[in-house]
Amino acid sequence: SAGGFWVSLYVGPLVKFDRQTGAAAAHYDSGVESVTEIVADPRNPDLLWMGTHGGGLAKFRKSDGAFTFYPPDPNDPHKGAGNNYVQEILLDRRENAIWFGGLFGGGLNRFDLATETFTRYVAAPNALSADAIAALHQDDAGILWIGTKGGGLNRFDPAAQTFAVYSAPQGVPTDVNGILADSDGYLWLSTNDGIVRFQPDTGRVDRRYTAQDGLQGDQFLPGSAFSVRDGALWFGGTKG
């Protein structure tokens, strides 16, 4: 974000840091347990969108420090998030929309930034394999890759509105906690059973790494995957 960067602790306020001084410039109490993930609005520099623990999806206006929350609406699924607990949020590369989900269910959610309406995809045969979402990634073709808790890896084509599921028969562990792409087009998945390399073209895992290969352990954590400019991929687990 221009002029600063924004962080939130697991339990605590939203904090703006001054890039030049490295000091906290402002604190904002959201009124919920925590802010989990933050993305900048691509069309409005005054807005941040964030997942929260306790308030569903949230909008933050930098000019006056105001929060707007979009919790589940039991009367209309188009007016609220699928769950109050949102851990994963992703800006669509092609459309004016946000995709999000959470570890406690609610399915895959799409939020239209123009109309502020929701579309929800829930677990069903020939559709999303599990409602608990741990990781989201969108490739250059606009395909969404969804890491689930209990349902392996899902591929969703927003244009065709079709899902494909990759699980044990394709070598994908049950819990996919992180998804990163490398420069060759492979997807690297951090899971509860090590790190695996997945080939989107074949729909199969071709490499697997565990603690025996020098990893910190076999269990990796949601929200702990990051790629850097030099091409390195970083994953966090229960032991580092």
PDB file of C-alpha atoms in Angstrom:
ATOM      1  CA  SER A   1       0.000   0.000   0.000  1.00  0.00           C
ATOM      2  CA  ALA A   2       1.329   3.453  -0.888  1.00  0.00           C
ATOM      3  CA  GLY A   3       2.980   5.188   2.029  1.00  0.00           C
ATOM      4  CA  GLY A   4       3.110   2.210   4.368  1.00  0.00           C
ATOM      5  CA  PHE A   5       2.542  -1.462   4.899  1.00  0.00           C
ATOM      6  CA  TRP A   6      -0.133  -3.126   6.970  1.00  0.00           C
ATOM      7  CA  VAL A   7       0.112  -6.033   9.407  1.00  0.00           C
ATOM      8  CA  SER A   8      -2.017  -7.728  12.026  1.00  0.00           C
ATOM      9  CA  LEU A   9      -1.088 -10.136  14.780  1.00  0.00           C
ATOM     10  CA  TYR A  10      -3.105 -13.276  15.383  1.00  0.00           C
ATOM     11  CA  VAL A  11      -4.906 -11.444  18.177  1.00  0.00           C
ATOM     12  CA  GLY A  12      -4.621  -7.686  18.025  1.00  0.00           C
ATOM     13  CA  PRO A  13      -5.263  -4.521  16.018  1.00  0.00           C
ATOM     14  CA  LEU A  14      -4.543  -3.685  12.405  1.00  0.00           C
ATOM     15  CA  VAL A  15      -1.242  -1.773  12.320  1.00  0.00           C
ATOM     16  CA  LYS A  16       0.148   0.588   9.710  1.00  0.00           C
ATOM     17  CA  PHE A  17       3.950   0.802   9.569  1.00  0.00           C
ATOM     18  CA  ASP A  18       5.866   3.713   8.089  1.00  0.00           C
ATOM     19  CA  ARG A  19       8.219   2.359   5.413  1.00  0.00           C
ATOM     20  CA  GLN A  20      10.863   5.053   5.982  1.00  0.00           C
ATOM     21  CA  THR A  21      11.080   4.974   9.768  1.00  0.00           C
ATOM     22  CA  GLY A  22      10.118   1.342  10.358  1.00  0.00           C
ATOM     23  CA  ALA A  23       7.881   2.494  13.211  1.00  0.00           C
ATOM     24  CA  ALA A  24       4.197   1.843  13.769  1.00  0.00           C
ATOM     25  CA  ALA A  25       2.356   4.898  12.445  1.00  0.00           C
ATOM     26  CA  ALA A  26      -1.183   3.971  13.489  1.00  0.00           C
ATOM     27  CA  HIS A  27      -3.239   1.261  15.173  1.00  0.00           C
ATOM     28  CA  TYR A  28      -6.836   0.398  14.270  1.00  0.00           C
ATOM     29  CA  ASP A  29      -9.039  -1.754  16.489  1.00  0.00           C
ATOM     30  CA  SER A  30     -11.198  -3.865  14.222  1.00  0.00           C
ATOM     31  CA  GLY A  31     -13.451  -5.114  17.001  1.00  0.00           C
ATOM     32  CA  VAL A  32     -12.926  -8.737  15.962  1.00  0.00           C
ATOM     33  CA  GLU A  33     -10.450 -11.317  17.189  1.00  0.00           C
ATOM     34  CA  SER A  34      -7.951 -10.724  14.400  1.00  0.00           C
ATOM     35  CA  VAL A  35      -7.297  -9.820  10.788  1.00  0.00           C
ATOM     36  CA  THR A  36      -5.909 -12.831   8.937  1.00  0.00           C
ATOM     37  CA  GLU A  37      -4.954 -11.694   5.438  1.00  0.00           C
ATOM     38  CA  ILE A  38      -4.916  -8.313   3.669  1.00  0.00           C
ATOM     39  CA  VAL A  39      -5.134  -7.323  -0.003  1.00  0.00           C
ATOM     40  CA  ALA A  40      -5.273  -3.855  -1.578  1.00  0.00           C
ATOM     41  CA  ASP A  41      -8.229  -2.898  -3.729  1.00  0.00           C
ATOM     42  CA  PRO A  42      -6.913  -2.762  -7.332  1.00  0.00           C
ATOM     43  CA  ARG A  43      -9.178   0.139  -8.319  1.00  0.00           C
ATOM     44  CA  ASN A  44      -9.488   2.197  -5.132  1.00  0.00           C
ATOM     45  CA  PRO A  45      -6.240   3.019  -3.274  1.00  0.00           C
ATOM     46  CA  ASP A  46      -8.215   4.030  -0.187  1.00  0.00           C
ATOM     47  CA  LEU A  47      -9.526   0.501   0.393  1.00  0.00           C
ATOM     48  CA  LEU A  48      -8.095  -2.675   1.879  1.00  0.00           C
ATOM     49  CA  TRP A  49      -9.933  -5.996   1.890  1.00  0.00           C
ATOM     50  CA  MET A  50      -9.218  -8.568   4.577  1.00  0.00           C
ATOM     51  CA  GLY A  51     -10.215 -11.856   6.048  1.00  0.00           C
ATOM     52  CA  THR A  52     -11.048 -11.855   9.740  1.00  0.00           C
ATOM     53  CA  HIS A  53     -11.641 -14.150  12.669  1.00  0.00           C
ATOM     54  CA  GLY A  54     -15.138 -13.305  13.804  1.00  0.00           C
ATOM     55  CA  GLY A  55     -16.390 -10.899  11.138  1.00  0.00           C
ATOM     56  CA  GLY A  56     -16.162 -12.760   7.830  1.00  0.00           C
ATOM     57  CA  LEU A  57     -14.882 -10.603   4.984  1.00  0.00           C
ATOM     58  CA  ALA A  58     -14.018  -6.989   5.883  1.00  0.00           C
ATOM     59  CA  LYS A  59     -13.433  -3.702   4.072  1.00  0.00           C
ATOM     60  CA  PHE A  60     -11.160  -1.048   5.591  1.00  0.00           C
ATOM     61  CA  ARG A  61     -11.162   2.574   4.506  1.00  0.00           C
ATOM     62  CA  LYS A  62      -7.752   4.147   5.092  1.00  0.00           C
ATOM     63  CA  SER A  63      -8.977   7.740   4.917  1.00  0.00           C
ATOM     64  CA  ASP A  64     -11.038   7.485   8.103  1.00  0.00           C
ATOM     65  CA  GLY A  65     -10.107   4.110   9.611  1.00  0.00           C
ATOM     66  CA  ALA A  66     -13.595   2.665   9.174  1.00  0.00           C
ATOM     67  CA  PHE A  67     -14.282  -1.066   8.970  1.00  0.00           C
ATOM     68  CA  THR A  68     -17.233  -2.645   7.147  1.00  0.00           C
ATOM     69  CA  PHE A  69     -17.902  -6.315   7.823  1.00  0.00           C
ATOM     70  CA  TYR A  70     -19.668  -8.883   5.667  1.00  0.00           C
ATOM     71  CA  PRO A  71     -20.578 -11.762   8.010  1.00  0.00           C
ATOM     72  CA  PRO A  72     -22.806 -14.657   6.965  1.00  0.00           C
ATOM     73  CA  ASP A  73     -26.402 -13.689   6.236  1.00  0.00           C
ATOM     74  CA  PRO A  74     -28.689 -16.629   7.084  1.00  0.00           C
ATOM     75  CA  ASN A  75     -31.485 -15.124   4.991  1.00  0.00           C
ATOM     76  CA  ASP A  76     -29.525 -14.404   1.810  1.00  0.00           C
ATOM     77  CA  PRO A  77     -26.267 -16.152   0.794  1.00  0.00           C
ATOM     78  CA  HIS A  78     -25.598 -13.382  -1.749  1.00  0.00           C
ATOM     79  CA  LYS A  79     -25.207 -10.812   1.028  1.00  0.00           C
ATOM     80  CA  GLY A  80     -22.581 -12.371   3.279  1.00  0.00           C
ATOM     81  CA  ALA A  81     -19.540 -14.591   3.630  1.00  0.00           C
ATOM     82  CA  GLY A  82     -19.937 -18.336   4.002  1.00  0.00           C
ATOM     83  CA  ASN A  83     -18.315 -18.294   7.439  1.00  0.00           C
ATOM     84  CA  ASN A  84     -17.258 -15.764  10.083  1.00  0.00           C
ATOM     85  CA  TYR A  85     -13.710 -17.143   9.959  1.00  0.00           C
ATOM     86  CA  VAL A  86     -11.852 -16.260   6.742  1.00  0.00           C
ATOM     87  CA  GLN A  87      -8.168 -17.206   6.524  1.00  0.00           C
ATOM     88  CA  GLU A  88      -7.495 -17.085   2.783  1.00  0.00           C
ATOM     89  CA  ILE A  89      -8.253 -14.201   0.408  1.00  0.00           C
ATOM     90  CA  LEU A  90      -7.191 -13.690  -3.206  1.00  0.00           C
ATOM     91  CA  LEU A  91      -7.709 -10.935  -5.782  1.00  0.00           C
ATOM     92  CA  ASP A  92      -8.869 -12.267  -9.141  1.00  0.00           C
ATOM     93  CA  ARG A  93      -6.291 -11.530 -11.851  1.00  0.00           C
ATOM     94  CA  ARG A  94      -8.874 -10.969 -14.572  1.00  0.00           C
ATOM     95  CA  GLU A  95     -12.111  -9.868 -12.958  1.00  0.00           C
ATOM     96  CA  ASN A  96     -13.074  -7.235 -10.405  1.00  0.00           C
ATOM     97  CA  ALA A  97     -13.600  -9.828  -7.723  1.00  0.00           C
ATOM     98  CA  ILE A  98     -12.168 -11.446  -4.601  1.00  0.00           C
ATOM     99  CA  TRP A  99     -12.049 -15.166  -3.832  1.00  0.00           C
ATOM    100  CA  PHE A 100     -11.873 -16.335  -0.236  1.00  0.00           C
ATOM    101  CA  GLY A 101     -12.460 -19.211   2.151  1.00  0.00           C
ATOM    102  CA  GLY A 102     -11.617 -20.495   5.599  1.00  0.00           C
ATOM    103  CA  LEU A 103     -10.480 -23.449   7.638  1.00  0.00           C
ATOM    104  CA  PHE A 104     -13.805 -23.744   9.449  1.00  0.00           C
ATOM    105  CA  GLY A 105     -16.009 -24.264   6.412  1.00  0.00           C
ATOM    106  CA  GLY A 106     -18.183 -21.991   4.324  1.00  0.00           C
ATOM    107  CA  GLY A 107     -16.948 -23.240   0.950  1.00  0.00           C
ATOM    108  CA  LEU A 108     -15.329 -21.215  -1.807  1.00  0.00           C
ATOM    109  CA  ASN A 109     -16.647 -17.642  -1.921  1.00  0.00           C
ATOM    110  CA  ARG A 110     -16.548 -15.075  -4.728  1.00  0.00           C
ATOM    111  CA  PHE A 111     -17.172 -11.408  -3.893  1.00  0.00           C
ATOM    112  CA  ASP A 112     -17.982  -8.999  -6.716  1.00  0.00           C
ATOM    113  CA  LEU A 113     -16.263  -5.711  -5.871  1.00  0.00           C
ATOM    114  CA  ALA A 114     -18.613  -3.664  -8.063  1.00  0.00           C
ATOM    115  CA  THR A 115     -21.952  -4.985  -6.821  1.00  0.00           C
ATOM    116  CA  GLU A 116     -20.751  -6.194  -3.378  1.00  0.00           C
ATOM    117  CA  THR A 117     -22.578  -9.486  -3.849  1.00  0.00           C
ATOM    118  CA  PHE A 118     -21.424 -12.994  -3.034  1.00  0.00           C
ATOM    119  CA  THR A 119     -21.430 -16.289  -4.913  1.00  0.00           C
ATOM    120  CA  ARG A 120     -20.758 -19.414  -2.897  1.00  0.00           C
ATOM    121  CA  TYR A 121     -19.572 -22.847  -4.018  1.00  0.00           C
ATOM    122  CA  VAL A 122     -20.039 -25.658  -1.497  1.00  0.00           C
ATOM    123  CA  ALA A 123     -18.977 -29.276  -1.329  1.00  0.00           C
ATOM    124  CA  ALA A 124     -21.057 -31.567  -3.539  1.00  0.00           C
ATOM    125  CA  PRO A 125     -20.566 -34.426  -6.016  1.00  0.00           C
ATOM    126  CA  ASN A 126     -18.713 -33.251  -9.143  1.00  0.00           C
ATOM    127  CA  ALA A 127     -18.021 -29.936  -7.435  1.00  0.00           C
ATOM    128  CA  LEU A 128     -15.887 -28.628  -4.575  1.00  0.00           C
ATOM    129  CA  SER A 129     -14.545 -31.591  -2.587  1.00  0.00           C
ATOM    130  CA  ALA A 130     -14.536 -29.960   0.889  1.00  0.00           C
ATOM    131  CA  ASP A 131     -15.918 -26.783   2.440  1.00  0.00           C
ATOM    132  CA  ALA A 132     -12.799 -26.030   4.521  1.00  0.00           C
ATOM    133  CA  ILE A 133     -10.375 -23.941   2.426  1.00  0.00           C
ATOM    134  CA  ALA A 134      -6.703 -23.649   3.417  1.00  0.00           C
ATOM    135  CA  ALA A 135      -5.027 -22.222   0.278  1.00  0.00           C
ATOM    136  CA  LEU A 136      -5.887 -20.387  -2.941  1.00  0.00           C
ATOM    137  CA  HIS A 137      -3.818 -19.791  -6.065  1.00  0.00           C
ATOM    138  CA  GLN A 138      -4.768 -18.435  -9.495  1.00  0.00           C
ATOM    139  CA  ASP A 139      -2.626 -19.251 -12.514  1.00  0.00           C
ATOM    140  CA  ASP A 140      -1.975 -17.150 -15.625  1.00  0.00           C
ATOM    141  CA  ALA A 141      -4.927 -18.733 -17.409  1.00  0.00           C
ATOM    142  CA  GLY A 142      -7.308 -17.636 -14.676  1.00  0.00           C
ATOM    143  CA  ILE A 143      -7.740 -21.141 -13.245  1.00  0.00           C
ATOM    144  CA  LEU A 144      -8.214 -21.299  -9.477  1.00  0.00           C
ATOM    145  CA  TRP A 145      -6.336 -23.943  -7.513  1.00  0.00           C
ATOM    146  CA  ILE A 146      -7.867 -24.629  -4.122  1.00  0.00           C
ATOM    147  CA  GLY A 147      -6.193 -26.389  -1.231  1.00  0.00           C
ATOM    148  CA  THR A 148      -8.731 -27.988   1.089  1.00  0.00           C
ATOM    149  CA  LYS A 149      -8.756 -29.605   4.504  1.00  0.00           C
ATOM    150  CA  GLY A 150      -9.927 -33.135   3.879  1.00  0.00           C
ATOM    151  CA  GLY A 151     -10.509 -32.976   0.135  1.00  0.00           C
ATOM    152  CA  GLY A 152      -7.088 -32.668  -1.479  1.00  0.00           C
ATOM    153  CA  LEU A 153      -6.498 -30.199  -4.318  1.00  0.00           C
ATOM    154  CA  ASN A 154      -9.303 -28.709  -6.443  1.00  0.00           C
ATOM    155  CA  ARG A 155      -9.097 -27.044  -9.852  1.00  0.00           C
ATOM    156  CA  PHE A 156     -11.860 -24.572 -10.674  1.00  0.00           C
ATOM    157  CA  ASP A 157     -12.419 -22.968 -14.065  1.00  0.00           C
ATOM    158  CA  PRO A 158     -14.474 -19.785 -13.441  1.00  0.00           C
ATOM    159  CA  ALA A 159     -15.369 -19.422 -17.128  1.00  0.00           C
ATOM    160  CA  ALA A 160     -16.710 -22.960 -17.520  1.00  0.00           C
ATOM    161  CA  GLN A 161     -17.843 -23.234 -13.878  1.00  0.00           C
ATOM    162  CA  THR A 162     -16.299 -26.696 -13.594  1.00  0.00           C
ATOM    163  CA  PHE A 163     -14.337 -28.399 -10.825  1.00  0.00           C
ATOM    164  CA  ALA A 164     -11.762 -31.188 -10.919  1.00  0.00           C
ATOM    165  CA  VAL A 165     -10.474 -32.919  -7.803  1.00  0.00           C
ATOM    166  CA  TYR A 166      -6.994 -34.355  -7.214  1.00  0.00           C
ATOM    167  CA  SER A 167      -6.473 -36.567  -4.181  1.00  0.00           C
ATOM    168  CA  ALA A 168      -4.789 -39.820  -3.165  1.00  0.00           C
ATOM    169  CA  PRO A 169      -5.056 -41.534  -6.592  1.00  0.00           C
ATOM    170  CA  GLN A 170      -3.066 -38.650  -8.098  1.00  0.00           C
ATOM    171  CA  GLY A 171      -0.592 -38.570  -5.198  1.00  0.00           C
ATOM    172  CA  VAL A 172      -2.072 -35.506  -3.500  1.00  0.00           C
ATOM    173  CA  PRO A 173      -2.362 -35.656   0.313  1.00  0.00           C
ATOM    174  CA  THR A 174      -5.717 -35.047   1.989  1.00  0.00           C
ATOM    175  CA  ASP A 175      -4.842 -31.650   3.492  1.00  0.00           C
ATOM    176  CA  VAL A 176      -3.307 -29.072   1.145  1.00  0.00           C
ATOM    177  CA  ASN A 177      -2.196 -26.088   3.238  1.00  0.00           C
ATOM    178  CA  GLY A 178      -0.192 -24.009   0.754  1.00  0.00           C
ATOM    179  CA  ILE A 179       0.067 -23.619  -3.042  1.00  0.00           C
ATOM    180  CA  LEU A 180       2.931 -21.883  -4.858  1.00  0.00           C
ATOM    181  CA  ALA A 181       3.845 -21.919  -8.553  1.00  0.00           C
ATOM    182  CA  ASP A 182       7.395 -22.017  -9.877  1.00  0.00           C
ATOM    183  CA  SER A 183       8.777 -20.554 -13.113  1.00  0.00           C
ATOM    184  CA  ASP A 184       8.286 -23.870 -14.931  1.00  0.00           C
ATOM    185  CA  GLY A 185       4.561 -24.029 -14.239  1.00  0.00           C
ATOM    186  CA  TYR A 186       4.648 -26.676 -11.519  1.00  0.00           C
ATOM    187  CA  LEU A 187       2.562 -26.250  -8.380  1.00  0.00           C
ATOM    188  CA  TRP A 188       4.276 -26.901  -5.070  1.00  0.00           C
ATOM    189  CA  LEU A 189       1.889 -28.019  -2.357  1.00  0.00           C
ATOM    190  CA  SER A 190       2.662 -27.903   1.348  1.00  0.00           C
ATOM    191  CA  THR A 191       0.575 -30.487   3.149  1.00  0.00           C
ATOM    192  CA  ASN A 192       0.246 -32.519   6.338  1.00  0.00           C
ATOM    193  CA  ASP A 193       2.400 -35.129   4.619  1.00  0.00           C
ATOM    194  CA  GLY A 194       5.378 -33.137   3.385  1.00  0.00           C
ATOM    195  CA  ILE A 195       5.778 -31.004   0.257  1.00  0.00           C
ATOM    196  CA  VAL A 196       4.808 -32.352  -3.159  1.00  0.00           C
ATOM    197  CA  ARG A 197       5.309 -31.122  -6.717  1.00  0.00           C
ATOM    198  CA  PHE A 198       2.178 -31.274  -8.826  1.00  0.00           C
ATOM    199  CA  GLN A 199       2.087 -31.178 -12.631  1.00  0.00           C
ATOM    200  CA  PRO A 200      -1.037 -29.329 -13.810  1.00  0.00           C
ATOM    201  CA  ASP A 201      -0.675 -30.776 -17.318  1.00  0.00           C
ATOM    202  CA  THR A 202      -0.838 -34.391 -16.151  1.00  0.00           C
ATOM    203  CA  GLY A 203      -2.855 -33.832 -12.998  1.00  0.00           C
ATOM    204  CA  ARG A 204      -0.426 -35.864 -10.905  1.00  0.00           C
ATOM    205  CA  VAL A 205       2.259 -35.489  -8.255  1.00  0.00           C
ATOM    206  CA  ASP A 206       5.714 -36.351  -9.574  1.00  0.00           C
ATOM    207  CA  ARG A 207       7.879 -35.541  -6.530  1.00  0.00           C
ATOM    208  CA  ARG A 208       7.459 -35.775  -2.784  1.00  0.00           C
ATOM    209  CA  TYR A 209       9.680 -34.458   0.016  1.00  0.00           C
ATOM    210  CA  THR A 210       9.406 -35.338   3.710  1.00  0.00           C
ATOM    211  CA  ALA A 211      11.414 -34.971   6.903  1.00  0.00           C
ATOM    212  CA  GLN A 212      13.661 -37.755   5.639  1.00  0.00           C
ATOM    213  CA  ASP A 213      14.739 -35.404   2.835  1.00  0.00           C
ATOM    214  CA  GLY A 214      15.704 -32.674   5.288  1.00  0.00           C
ATOM    215  CA  LEU A 215      12.435 -30.799   5.739  1.00  0.00           C
ATOM    216  CA  GLN A 216      11.581 -29.337   9.163  1.00  0.00           C
ATOM    217  CA  GLY A 217       8.936 -32.026   9.472  1.00  0.00           C
ATOM    218  CA  ASP A 218       6.055 -33.496   7.507  1.00  0.00           C
ATOM    219  CA  GLN A 219       3.356 -31.113   8.736  1.00  0.00           C
ATOM    220  CA  PHE A 220       3.051 -27.639   7.201  1.00  0.00           C
ATOM    221  CA  LEU A 221       0.760 -24.805   8.208  1.00  0.00           C
ATOM    222  CA  PRO A 222      -1.950 -22.864   6.358  1.00  0.00           C
ATOM    223  CA  GLY A 223      -1.045 -19.254   5.645  1.00  0.00           C
ATOM    224  CA  SER A 224       2.672 -20.064   5.668  1.00  0.00           C
ATOM    225  CA  ALA A 225       3.695 -20.170   2.012  1.00  0.00           C
ATOM    226  CA  PHE A 226       5.490 -17.350   0.196  1.00  0.00           C
ATOM    227  CA  SER A 227       7.426 -16.922  -3.038  1.00  0.00           C
ATOM    228  CA  VAL A 228      10.167 -14.288  -3.403  1.00  0.00           C
ATOM    229  CA  ARG A 229      11.603 -12.429  -6.380  1.00  0.00           C
ATOM    230  CA  ASP A 230      14.633 -14.680  -6.774  1.00  0.00           C
ATOM    231  CA  GLY A 231      12.333 -17.649  -7.388  1.00  0.00           C
ATOM    232  CA  ALA A 232      12.704 -19.265  -3.963  1.00  0.00           C
ATOM    233  CA  LEU A 233       9.628 -20.803  -2.377  1.00  0.00           C
ATOM    234  CA  TRP A 234       9.222 -20.631   1.397  1.00  0.00           C
ATOM    235  CA  PHE A 235       6.945 -22.851   3.479  1.00  0.00           C
ATOM    236  CA  GLY A 236       6.368 -22.782   7.235  1.00  0.00           C
ATOM    237  CA  GLY A 237       5.624 -25.833   9.338  1.00  0.00           C
ATOM    238  CA  THR A 238       5.148 -26.895  12.917  1.00  0.00           C
ATOM    239  CA  LYS A 239       8.914 -26.960  13.527  1.00  0.00           C
ATOM    240  CA  GLY A 240       9.978 -23.927  11.547  1.00  0.00           C
TER     241      GLY A 240
END
